[in-house]
Amino acid sequence: MSFPLLTATAALPALGAVATAAVPAARRTAAKWLALLVSLATLALAIVVLVRFDPDGDRYQLTESHSWIKDFGVRYELGVDGIGVALLALTALLIPFIILAGWHDADPLETGNKRWRPTQGFFALILAVEAMVIISFEATDVFLFYIFFEAMLIPMYFLIGGFGDRAHEHGEEAASTQRSYAAVKFLLYNLVGGLIMLAAVIGLYVVAGNFSLQEIAEARANGSLDMATNTERWLFLGFFFAFAVKAPLWPLHTWLPNAMGEATAPVAVLITAVVDKVGTFAMLRFCLQLFPEASKWATPVILVLALISIVYGALLAVGQRDIKRLVAYASISHFGFIILGIFAMTSQGQSGATLYMVNHGISTAALMLVAGFLISRRGSRLIADYGGVQKVAPVLAGTFLIGGLATLSLPGLAPFVSEFLVLVGTFARYPVIGIIATFGIVLAALYVLVLYQRTMTGPVKPEVATMPDLRVRELVVVAPLVVLLIFLGVYPKPVTDIIDPAVKQTMSDVQKKDPQPEVEAAK
């Protein structure tokens, strides 16, 4: 029996979470190092998965299948395709940086009324989220996926509500109230989506008789499972609603600015660069494979919603006074691009959307983590409280600029390639929507450059005059992300080679072919 590599990749951070939580409170530094070592070991396993994955091989590889709840046809089934393996690698890559960036975020608070914050709990929760996200990317049993899709809400709730950002303009009491509100809103929105999906999961079992993604998709393809049109549409809507909340797609997005604004910067990265990717990934894996006809039926409405997300998120980012909420609204705009690429139903669009998931994770991590370092020095999230930072902390300002330029998809940095592919793929089938979506790029340039101008340039404000530059630990966090942004901006082929075959198979699931050029090439 071969080594269960996919199980090990998810089990290692899960066991690490238990071990980290068990570290005595007095040994909080040991808990930090244990969590970091576990995350690095998980990254090593993810690299092994990546190396062993053959893009030109079977659709799902490194598969595992065991009977679990036999009476209900639930199996423990794992497997990765090119899309899943790319996002698994992204998750494993980002978690060590998130842990390093949050090294002091859960240290005990020094206030008038001393509040104890369990440091080991903070890092254990991060590892728990990592384990659940990884197995969500690996699960090929719909019920197994659903369990971890919902279970990850629990550690995320405590990370937002219990370990939120200490920087608040109205003091610690107001900050505590806002954190609680953000955590509850996050939980309620996602629980409602999850409950609707549960009804759809049960409905799928009634229709198909099992939960196996591969068996159901094959039965749909060969005609042995014939769903009634209305049944397929209702099931699709149940799945898509939950994924749209997680993504998040307008108008189901309102939990994200609150959650990212009140969470610490590393947890904000965990939300938007890791957890939210499960939503867009699931649209590709479950919505398009299980419900191809319903996906095509819903495409016009979804494209309009994605377009609204792009423009609306960018417009609200322009008007933000809070640095972290600005990044949150920018992410809503970027997720609009990802969903636009998925439902453009072209190979360029879907390849661009998958690549965008990877690149957005790296660029948002770079920008938000540097913003977190900035906020921790000044103790404020307000843009107006900064000015002239580049004169006193040039390395911090420089990395902040690179993260911002990646966010606006500057050519030469990784997000440009993916955004270009999404727009090309969309324009090929829906030219009007593609043209309107380009306004999101213009608005991105506006909110990023205005943010940099107001915080980093101009006269040095007295409050930032003694601000230290990036320290060694912070450079270790930021430098690899900057290198990746440049490398994948110049040479994205290693990622596209992995995801393109999976995208072609997804296009085959929905029986769509790329539109042919209207003008023939000159002979």
Short mmCIF file of N, CA, C and O in Angstrom, two decimals, residues 50-161:
data_model
loop_
_atom_site.label_atom_id
_atom_site.label_comp_id
_atom_site.label_asym_id
_atom_site.label_seq_id
_atom_site.Cartn_x
_atom_site.Cartn_y
_atom_site.Cartn_z
N LEU A 50 3.76 18.25 -5.15
CA LEU A 50 3.93 19.01 -6.39
C LEU A 50 4.89 18.29 -7.35
O LEU A 50 4.64 18.22 -8.56
N VAL A 51 5.96 17.75 -6.80
CA VAL A 51 6.95 17.05 -7.63
C VAL A 51 6.37 15.76 -8.21
O VAL A 51 6.61 15.41 -9.37
N ARG A 52 5.60 15.06 -7.41
CA ARG A 52 5.05 13.78 -7.85
C ARG A 52 3.85 13.93 -8.77
O ARG A 52 3.46 12.98 -9.45
N PHE A 53 3.26 15.12 -8.81
CA PHE A 53 2.10 15.34 -9.67
C PHE A 53 2.53 15.45 -11.13
O PHE A 53 3.46 16.21 -11.46
N ASP A 54 1.87 14.73 -12.00
CA ASP A 54 2.16 14.74 -13.44
C ASP A 54 1.04 15.49 -14.16
O ASP A 54 -0.09 14.96 -14.27
N PRO A 55 1.28 16.70 -14.64
CA PRO A 55 0.20 17.48 -15.28
C PRO A 55 -0.45 16.76 -16.46
O PRO A 55 -1.62 16.99 -16.76
N ASP A 56 0.30 15.89 -17.13
CA ASP A 56 -0.23 15.18 -18.29
C ASP A 56 -0.75 13.79 -17.94
O ASP A 56 -1.10 13.01 -18.84
N GLY A 57 -0.81 13.49 -16.67
CA GLY A 57 -1.30 12.18 -16.23
C GLY A 57 -2.80 12.18 -16.02
O GLY A 57 -3.54 12.98 -16.61
N ASP A 58 -3.26 11.28 -15.17
CA ASP A 58 -4.70 11.19 -14.87
C ASP A 58 -5.19 12.50 -14.26
O ASP A 58 -4.43 13.26 -13.68
N ARG A 59 -6.50 12.67 -14.37
CA ARG A 59 -7.07 13.92 -13.87
C ARG A 59 -6.83 14.07 -12.37
O ARG A 59 -6.36 15.10 -11.90
N TYR A 60 -7.19 13.06 -11.59
CA TYR A 60 -6.95 13.08 -10.15
C TYR A 60 -5.84 12.10 -9.82
O TYR A 60 -5.91 10.92 -10.19
N GLN A 61 -4.84 12.58 -9.11
CA GLN A 61 -3.66 11.78 -8.82
C GLN A 61 -3.42 11.69 -7.32
O GLN A 61 -4.00 12.45 -6.54
N LEU A 62 -2.54 10.77 -6.94
CA LEU A 62 -2.21 10.50 -5.53
C LEU A 62 -3.48 10.16 -4.75
O LEU A 62 -3.63 10.53 -3.59
N THR A 63 -4.40 9.47 -5.41
CA THR A 63 -5.73 9.25 -4.85
C THR A 63 -5.70 8.28 -3.66
O THR A 63 -4.87 7.38 -3.58
N GLU A 64 -6.65 8.50 -2.77
CA GLU A 64 -6.89 7.62 -1.62
C GLU A 64 -8.38 7.42 -1.50
O GLU A 64 -9.15 8.37 -1.70
N SER A 65 -8.80 6.21 -1.20
CA SER A 65 -10.23 5.93 -1.08
C SER A 65 -10.46 4.86 -0.03
O SER A 65 -9.90 3.76 -0.11
N HIS A 66 -11.26 5.19 0.99
CA HIS A 66 -11.58 4.25 2.07
C HIS A 66 -13.04 4.43 2.45
O HIS A 66 -13.57 5.54 2.44
N SER A 67 -13.68 3.35 2.79
CA SER A 67 -15.06 3.43 3.27
C SER A 67 -15.10 4.16 4.60
O SER A 67 -14.24 3.95 5.46
N TRP A 68 -16.08 5.03 4.77
CA TRP A 68 -16.16 5.82 6.01
C TRP A 68 -17.52 5.61 6.67
O TRP A 68 -17.63 4.88 7.64
N ILE A 69 -18.58 6.21 6.13
CA ILE A 69 -19.93 6.01 6.67
C ILE A 69 -20.67 5.18 5.62
O ILE A 69 -21.33 5.73 4.72
N LYS A 70 -20.55 3.88 5.72
CA LYS A 70 -20.99 2.99 4.65
C LYS A 70 -22.49 3.09 4.39
O LYS A 70 -22.94 3.04 3.23
N ASP A 71 -23.30 3.23 5.43
CA ASP A 71 -24.75 3.24 5.26
C ASP A 71 -25.22 4.43 4.42
O ASP A 71 -26.30 4.37 3.82
N PHE A 72 -24.44 5.50 4.40
CA PHE A 72 -24.83 6.69 3.64
C PHE A 72 -23.96 6.91 2.41
O PHE A 72 -24.05 7.96 1.77
N GLY A 73 -23.13 5.93 2.10
CA GLY A 73 -22.30 6.05 0.91
C GLY A 73 -21.22 7.10 1.01
O GLY A 73 -20.71 7.57 -0.02
N VAL A 74 -20.83 7.47 2.22
CA VAL A 74 -19.79 8.48 2.41
C VAL A 74 -18.43 7.77 2.45
O VAL A 74 -18.25 6.82 3.20
N ARG A 75 -17.50 8.26 1.64
CA ARG A 75 -16.17 7.68 1.59
C ARG A 75 -15.12 8.74 1.90
O ARG A 75 -15.36 9.94 1.68
N TYR A 76 -14.00 8.28 2.40
CA TYR A 76 -12.85 9.16 2.59
C TYR A 76 -12.06 9.11 1.29
O TYR A 76 -11.22 8.23 1.09
N GLU A 77 -12.35 10.02 0.38
CA GLU A 77 -11.73 10.02 -0.94
C GLU A 77 -10.96 11.32 -1.16
O GLU A 77 -11.51 12.42 -1.00
N LEU A 78 -9.69 11.16 -1.50
CA LEU A 78 -8.83 12.31 -1.77
C LEU A 78 -8.20 12.16 -3.15
O LEU A 78 -7.98 11.05 -3.63
N GLY A 79 -7.87 13.29 -3.75
CA GLY A 79 -7.17 13.31 -5.02
C GLY A 79 -6.96 14.76 -5.43
O GLY A 79 -7.75 15.63 -5.06
N VAL A 80 -5.91 15.02 -6.17
CA VAL A 80 -5.63 16.39 -6.60
C VAL A 80 -5.50 16.45 -8.11
O VAL A 80 -4.91 15.57 -8.74
N ASP A 81 -6.10 17.50 -8.68
CA ASP A 81 -5.85 17.82 -10.08
C ASP A 81 -4.91 19.02 -10.12
O ASP A 81 -4.40 19.46 -9.08
N GLY A 82 -4.66 19.56 -11.32
CA GLY A 82 -3.70 20.66 -11.43
C GLY A 82 -4.13 21.90 -10.66
O GLY A 82 -3.29 22.63 -10.11
N ILE A 83 -5.43 22.15 -10.60
CA ILE A 83 -5.93 23.33 -9.88
C ILE A 83 -5.76 23.13 -8.38
O ILE A 83 -5.27 24.01 -7.67
N GLY A 84 -6.15 21.96 -7.89
CA GLY A 84 -6.05 21.68 -6.47
C GLY A 84 -4.62 21.67 -5.97
O GLY A 84 -4.32 22.20 -4.89
N VAL A 85 -3.71 21.08 -6.76
CA VAL A 85 -2.32 20.98 -6.31
C VAL A 85 -1.66 22.37 -6.26
O VAL A 85 -0.83 22.65 -5.38
N ALA A 86 -2.04 23.26 -7.20
CA ALA A 86 -1.48 24.61 -7.18
C ALA A 86 -1.92 25.37 -5.94
O ALA A 86 -1.12 26.07 -5.30
N LEU A 87 -3.20 25.23 -5.56
CA LEU A 87 -3.71 25.95 -4.39
C LEU A 87 -3.24 25.30 -3.09
O LEU A 87 -3.05 25.99 -2.08
N LEU A 88 -3.05 23.99 -3.11
CA LEU A 88 -2.47 23.32 -1.94
C LEU A 88 -1.06 23.86 -1.69
O LEU A 88 -0.69 24.17 -0.54
N ALA A 89 -0.27 23.98 -2.76
CA ALA A 89 1.09 24.51 -2.62
C ALA A 89 1.07 25.95 -2.14
O ALA A 89 1.90 26.35 -1.31
N LEU A 90 0.13 26.77 -2.65
CA LEU A 90 0.02 28.16 -2.20
C LEU A 90 -0.26 28.22 -0.70
O LEU A 90 0.37 29.01 0.03
N THR A 91 -1.19 27.40 -0.24
CA THR A 91 -1.54 27.38 1.19
C THR A 91 -0.34 27.02 2.05
O THR A 91 -0.02 27.70 3.04
N ALA A 92 0.34 25.94 1.68
CA ALA A 92 1.50 25.50 2.46
C ALA A 92 2.62 26.52 2.42
O ALA A 92 3.37 26.67 3.40
N LEU A 93 2.73 27.26 1.32
CA LEU A 93 3.77 28.28 1.20
C LEU A 93 3.50 29.48 2.11
O LEU A 93 4.41 30.01 2.75
N LEU A 94 2.24 29.91 2.18
CA LEU A 94 1.92 31.14 2.89
C LEU A 94 1.89 30.97 4.42
O LEU A 94 2.17 31.93 5.15
N ILE A 95 1.53 29.79 4.90
CA ILE A 95 1.36 29.62 6.35
C ILE A 95 2.64 29.93 7.14
O ILE A 95 2.58 30.62 8.17
N PRO A 96 3.83 29.48 6.74
CA PRO A 96 5.03 29.86 7.51
C PRO A 96 5.23 31.38 7.57
O PRO A 96 5.63 31.91 8.62
N PHE A 97 4.94 32.10 6.48
CA PHE A 97 5.06 33.55 6.49
C PHE A 97 4.03 34.18 7.42
O PHE A 97 4.30 35.16 8.10
N ILE A 98 2.82 33.62 7.42
CA ILE A 98 1.77 34.12 8.31
C ILE A 98 2.18 33.93 9.77
O ILE A 98 2.00 34.83 10.61
N ILE A 99 2.76 32.78 10.10
CA ILE A 99 3.19 32.52 11.47
C ILE A 99 4.33 33.46 11.86
O ILE A 99 4.32 34.05 12.96
N LEU A 100 5.31 33.62 10.98
CA LEU A 100 6.43 34.53 11.28
C LEU A 100 5.95 35.97 11.44
O LEU A 100 6.40 36.69 12.33
N ALA A 101 5.04 36.40 10.56
CA ALA A 101 4.55 37.77 10.63
C ALA A 101 3.75 38.02 11.90
O ALA A 101 3.77 39.12 12.45
N GLY A 102 3.07 36.99 12.39
CA GLY A 102 2.28 37.14 13.61
C GLY A 102 3.00 36.69 14.87
O GLY A 102 2.36 36.37 15.87
N TRP A 103 4.32 36.71 14.83
CA TRP A 103 5.14 36.19 15.93
C TRP A 103 4.78 36.80 17.28
O TRP A 103 4.79 36.12 18.31
N HIS A 104 4.46 38.10 17.29
CA HIS A 104 4.15 38.78 18.56
C HIS A 104 2.69 39.19 18.67
O HIS A 104 2.31 39.89 19.62
N ASP A 105 1.86 38.76 17.71
CA ASP A 105 0.47 39.22 17.71
C ASP A 105 -0.37 38.66 18.84
O ASP A 105 -1.41 39.23 19.19
N ALA A 106 0.04 37.53 19.40
CA ALA A 106 -0.74 36.92 20.48
C ALA A 106 -0.02 37.00 21.81
O ALA A 106 -0.40 36.30 22.76
N ASP A 107 1.01 37.84 21.92
CA ASP A 107 1.66 38.03 23.21
C ASP A 107 0.67 38.68 24.17
O ASP A 107 -0.21 39.42 23.76
N PRO A 108 0.81 38.41 25.48
CA PRO A 108 -0.14 38.97 26.45
C PRO A 108 -0.25 40.48 26.34
O PRO A 108 0.75 41.18 26.13
N LEU A 109 -1.47 40.98 26.46
CA LEU A 109 -1.71 42.42 26.40
C LEU A 109 -1.22 43.09 27.67
O LEU A 109 -1.42 42.59 28.77
N GLU A 110 -0.59 44.23 27.53
CA GLU A 110 -0.14 45.01 28.68
C GLU A 110 -1.05 46.23 28.80
O GLU A 110 -0.80 47.29 28.26
N THR A 111 -2.17 46.06 29.49
CA THR A 111 -3.13 47.15 29.69
C THR A 111 -3.41 47.31 31.17
O THR A 111 -2.90 46.57 32.00
N GLY A 112 -4.25 48.30 31.49
CA GLY A 112 -4.59 48.54 32.89
C GLY A 112 -5.17 47.30 33.53
O GLY A 112 -4.78 46.89 34.61
N ASN A 113 -6.15 46.70 32.86
CA ASN A 113 -6.69 45.43 33.32
C ASN A 113 -6.06 44.33 32.47
O ASN A 113 -6.47 44.11 31.33
N LYS A 114 -5.08 43.66 32.99
CA LYS A 114 -4.32 42.69 32.19
C LYS A 114 -5.25 41.57 31.69
O LYS A 114 -5.94 40.95 32.47
N ARG A 115 -5.23 41.40 30.39
CA ARG A 115 -6.00 40.32 29.78
C ARG A 115 -5.04 39.26 29.28
O ARG A 115 -4.08 39.56 28.60
N TRP A 116 -5.34 38.03 29.62
CA TRP A 116 -4.47 36.93 29.22
C TRP A 116 -4.90 36.44 27.84
O TRP A 116 -6.07 36.18 27.57
N ARG A 117 -3.96 36.33 26.92
CA ARG A 117 -4.24 35.82 25.58
C ARG A 117 -3.36 34.59 25.36
O ARG A 117 -2.14 34.68 25.41
N PRO A 118 -3.96 33.44 25.14
CA PRO A 118 -3.18 32.20 25.01
C PRO A 118 -2.40 32.17 23.70
O PRO A 118 -2.95 31.87 22.64
N THR A 119 -1.12 32.46 23.78
CA THR A 119 -0.28 32.51 22.59
C THR A 119 -0.32 31.21 21.83
O THR A 119 -0.43 31.19 20.59
N GLN A 120 -0.21 30.10 22.56
CA GLN A 120 -0.20 28.81 21.87
C GLN A 120 -1.50 28.56 21.13
O GLN A 120 -1.53 27.90 20.08
N GLY A 121 -2.61 29.10 21.65
CA GLY A 121 -3.91 28.94 20.99
C GLY A 121 -3.95 29.62 19.64
O GLY A 121 -4.53 29.10 18.68
N PHE A 122 -3.34 30.79 19.54
CA PHE A 122 -3.31 31.55 18.30
C PHE A 122 -2.64 30.74 17.19
O PHE A 122 -3.19 30.58 16.08
N PHE A 123 -1.48 30.19 17.47
CA PHE A 123 -0.74 29.44 16.45
C PHE A 123 -1.37 28.08 16.19
O PHE A 123 -1.32 27.58 15.05
N ALA A 124 -1.97 27.48 17.21
CA ALA A 124 -2.67 26.21 17.00
C ALA A 124 -3.86 26.41 16.06
O ALA A 124 -4.13 25.56 15.19
N LEU A 125 -4.57 27.51 16.22
CA LEU A 125 -5.72 27.78 15.35
C LEU A 125 -5.30 27.99 13.90
O LEU A 125 -5.98 27.56 12.97
N ILE A 126 -4.17 28.65 13.69
CA ILE A 126 -3.67 28.85 12.32
C ILE A 126 -3.36 27.50 11.67
O ILE A 126 -3.72 27.25 10.51
N LEU A 127 -2.71 26.61 12.42
CA LEU A 127 -2.41 25.28 11.87
C LEU A 127 -3.68 24.49 11.61
O LEU A 127 -3.76 23.74 10.63
N ALA A 128 -4.68 24.65 12.48
CA ALA A 128 -5.94 23.94 12.27
C ALA A 128 -6.62 24.40 10.98
O ALA A 128 -7.14 23.59 10.21
N VAL A 129 -6.60 25.71 10.74
CA VAL A 129 -7.16 26.23 9.49
C VAL A 129 -6.41 25.68 8.29
O VAL A 129 -7.01 25.28 7.28
N GLU A 130 -5.08 25.64 8.40
CA GLU A 130 -4.29 25.10 7.29
C GLU A 130 -4.69 23.67 6.97
O GLU A 130 -4.88 23.31 5.79
N ALA A 131 -4.85 22.84 8.00
CA ALA A 131 -5.21 21.44 7.78
C ALA A 131 -6.56 21.33 7.08
O ALA A 131 -6.72 20.54 6.13
N MET A 132 -7.53 22.14 7.50
CA MET A 132 -8.87 22.05 6.92
C MET A 132 -8.91 22.58 5.49
O MET A 132 -9.63 22.04 4.64
N VAL A 133 -8.15 23.62 5.22
CA VAL A 133 -8.11 24.15 3.86
C VAL A 133 -7.44 23.14 2.92
O VAL A 133 -7.92 22.90 1.80
N ILE A 134 -6.36 22.54 3.37
CA ILE A 134 -5.65 21.57 2.52
C ILE A 134 -6.55 20.39 2.17
O ILE A 134 -6.62 19.97 1.01
N ILE A 135 -7.25 19.86 3.16
CA ILE A 135 -8.09 18.70 2.86
C ILE A 135 -9.29 19.10 2.00
O ILE A 135 -9.81 18.30 1.22
N SER A 136 -9.70 20.37 2.06
CA SER A 136 -10.76 20.85 1.17
C SER A 136 -10.29 20.85 -0.28
O SER A 136 -11.08 20.57 -1.19
N PHE A 137 -9.02 21.17 -0.51
CA PHE A 137 -8.47 21.13 -1.86
C PHE A 137 -8.25 19.70 -2.35
O PHE A 137 -8.13 19.47 -3.55
N GLU A 138 -8.20 18.74 -1.42
CA GLU A 138 -7.92 17.35 -1.78
C GLU A 138 -9.18 16.49 -1.89
O GLU A 138 -9.16 15.47 -2.58
N ALA A 139 -10.25 16.86 -1.21
CA ALA A 139 -11.43 16.00 -1.09
C ALA A 139 -12.13 15.81 -2.42
O ALA A 139 -12.44 16.78 -3.12
N THR A 140 -12.40 14.56 -2.80
CA THR A 140 -13.21 14.27 -3.97
C THR A 140 -14.53 13.59 -3.59
O THR A 140 -15.27 13.15 -4.47
N ASP A 141 -14.82 13.51 -2.32
CA ASP A 141 -16.13 13.12 -1.82
C ASP A 141 -16.84 14.39 -1.39
O ASP A 141 -16.31 15.18 -0.59
N VAL A 142 -18.03 14.62 -1.91
CA VAL A 142 -18.73 15.89 -1.68
C VAL A 142 -19.02 16.10 -0.19
O VAL A 142 -18.87 17.21 0.33
N PHE A 143 -19.43 15.03 0.50
CA PHE A 143 -19.75 15.18 1.92
C PHE A 143 -18.50 15.46 2.74
O PHE A 143 -18.52 16.27 3.67
N LEU A 144 -17.40 14.79 2.40
CA LEU A 144 -16.13 15.04 3.09
C LEU A 144 -15.71 16.49 2.89
O LEU A 144 -15.28 17.18 3.85
N PHE A 145 -15.81 16.99 1.67
CA PHE A 145 -15.50 18.40 1.40
C PHE A 145 -16.37 19.31 2.24
O PHE A 145 -15.89 20.28 2.84
N TYR A 146 -17.67 19.02 2.30
CA TYR A 146 -18.59 19.89 3.04
C TYR A 146 -18.21 19.99 4.51
O TYR A 146 -18.27 21.09 5.11
N ILE A 147 -17.83 18.87 5.12
CA ILE A 147 -17.48 18.88 6.54
C ILE A 147 -16.35 19.88 6.83
O ILE A 147 -16.44 20.71 7.74
N PHE A 148 -15.30 19.84 6.03
CA PHE A 148 -14.16 20.72 6.30
C PHE A 148 -14.40 22.13 5.77
O PHE A 148 -13.84 23.09 6.31
N PHE A 149 -15.22 22.27 4.75
CA PHE A 149 -15.64 23.58 4.26
C PHE A 149 -16.32 24.37 5.38
O PHE A 149 -16.11 25.58 5.52
N GLU A 150 -17.12 23.67 6.19
CA GLU A 150 -17.81 24.32 7.30
C GLU A 150 -16.95 24.36 8.57
O GLU A 150 -16.97 25.35 9.31
N ALA A 151 -16.19 23.31 8.83
CA ALA A 151 -15.43 23.22 10.08
C ALA A 151 -14.40 24.33 10.20
O ALA A 151 -14.10 24.79 11.31
N MET A 152 -13.84 24.79 9.07
CA MET A 152 -12.83 25.84 9.15
C MET A 152 -13.37 27.15 9.68
O MET A 152 -12.61 28.03 10.08
N LEU A 153 -14.70 27.31 9.74
CA LEU A 153 -15.29 28.53 10.28
C LEU A 153 -14.99 28.67 11.78
O LEU A 153 -14.87 29.79 12.29
N ILE A 154 -14.88 27.54 12.48
CA ILE A 154 -14.72 27.59 13.94
C ILE A 154 -13.38 28.21 14.34
O ILE A 154 -13.36 29.20 15.10
N PRO A 155 -12.24 27.69 13.86
CA PRO A 155 -10.98 28.36 14.23
C PRO A 155 -10.89 29.79 13.69
O PRO A 155 -10.31 30.66 14.34
N MET A 156 -11.47 30.05 12.51
CA MET A 156 -11.43 31.41 11.97
C MET A 156 -12.22 32.37 12.86
O MET A 156 -11.82 33.52 13.06
N TYR A 157 -13.33 31.92 13.40
CA TYR A 157 -14.14 32.75 14.31
C TYR A 157 -13.31 33.19 15.51
O TYR A 157 -13.32 34.37 15.90
N PHE A 158 -12.58 32.26 16.10
CA PHE A 158 -11.78 32.60 17.28
C PHE A 158 -10.56 33.45 16.91
O PHE A 158 -10.15 34.31 17.70
N LEU A 159 -9.99 33.24 15.74
CA LEU A 159 -8.86 34.07 15.32
C LEU A 159 -9.28 35.52 15.12
O LEU A 159 -8.53 36.45 15.43
N ILE A 160 -10.48 35.73 14.58
CA ILE A 160 -10.96 37.11 14.36
C ILE A 160 -11.42 37.74 15.67
O ILE A 160 -11.05 38.86 16.01
N GLY A 161 -12.24 37.01 16.42
CA GLY A 161 -12.84 37.59 17.63
C GLY A 161 -11.93 37.59 18.84
O GLY A 161 -12.00 38.49 19.68
#
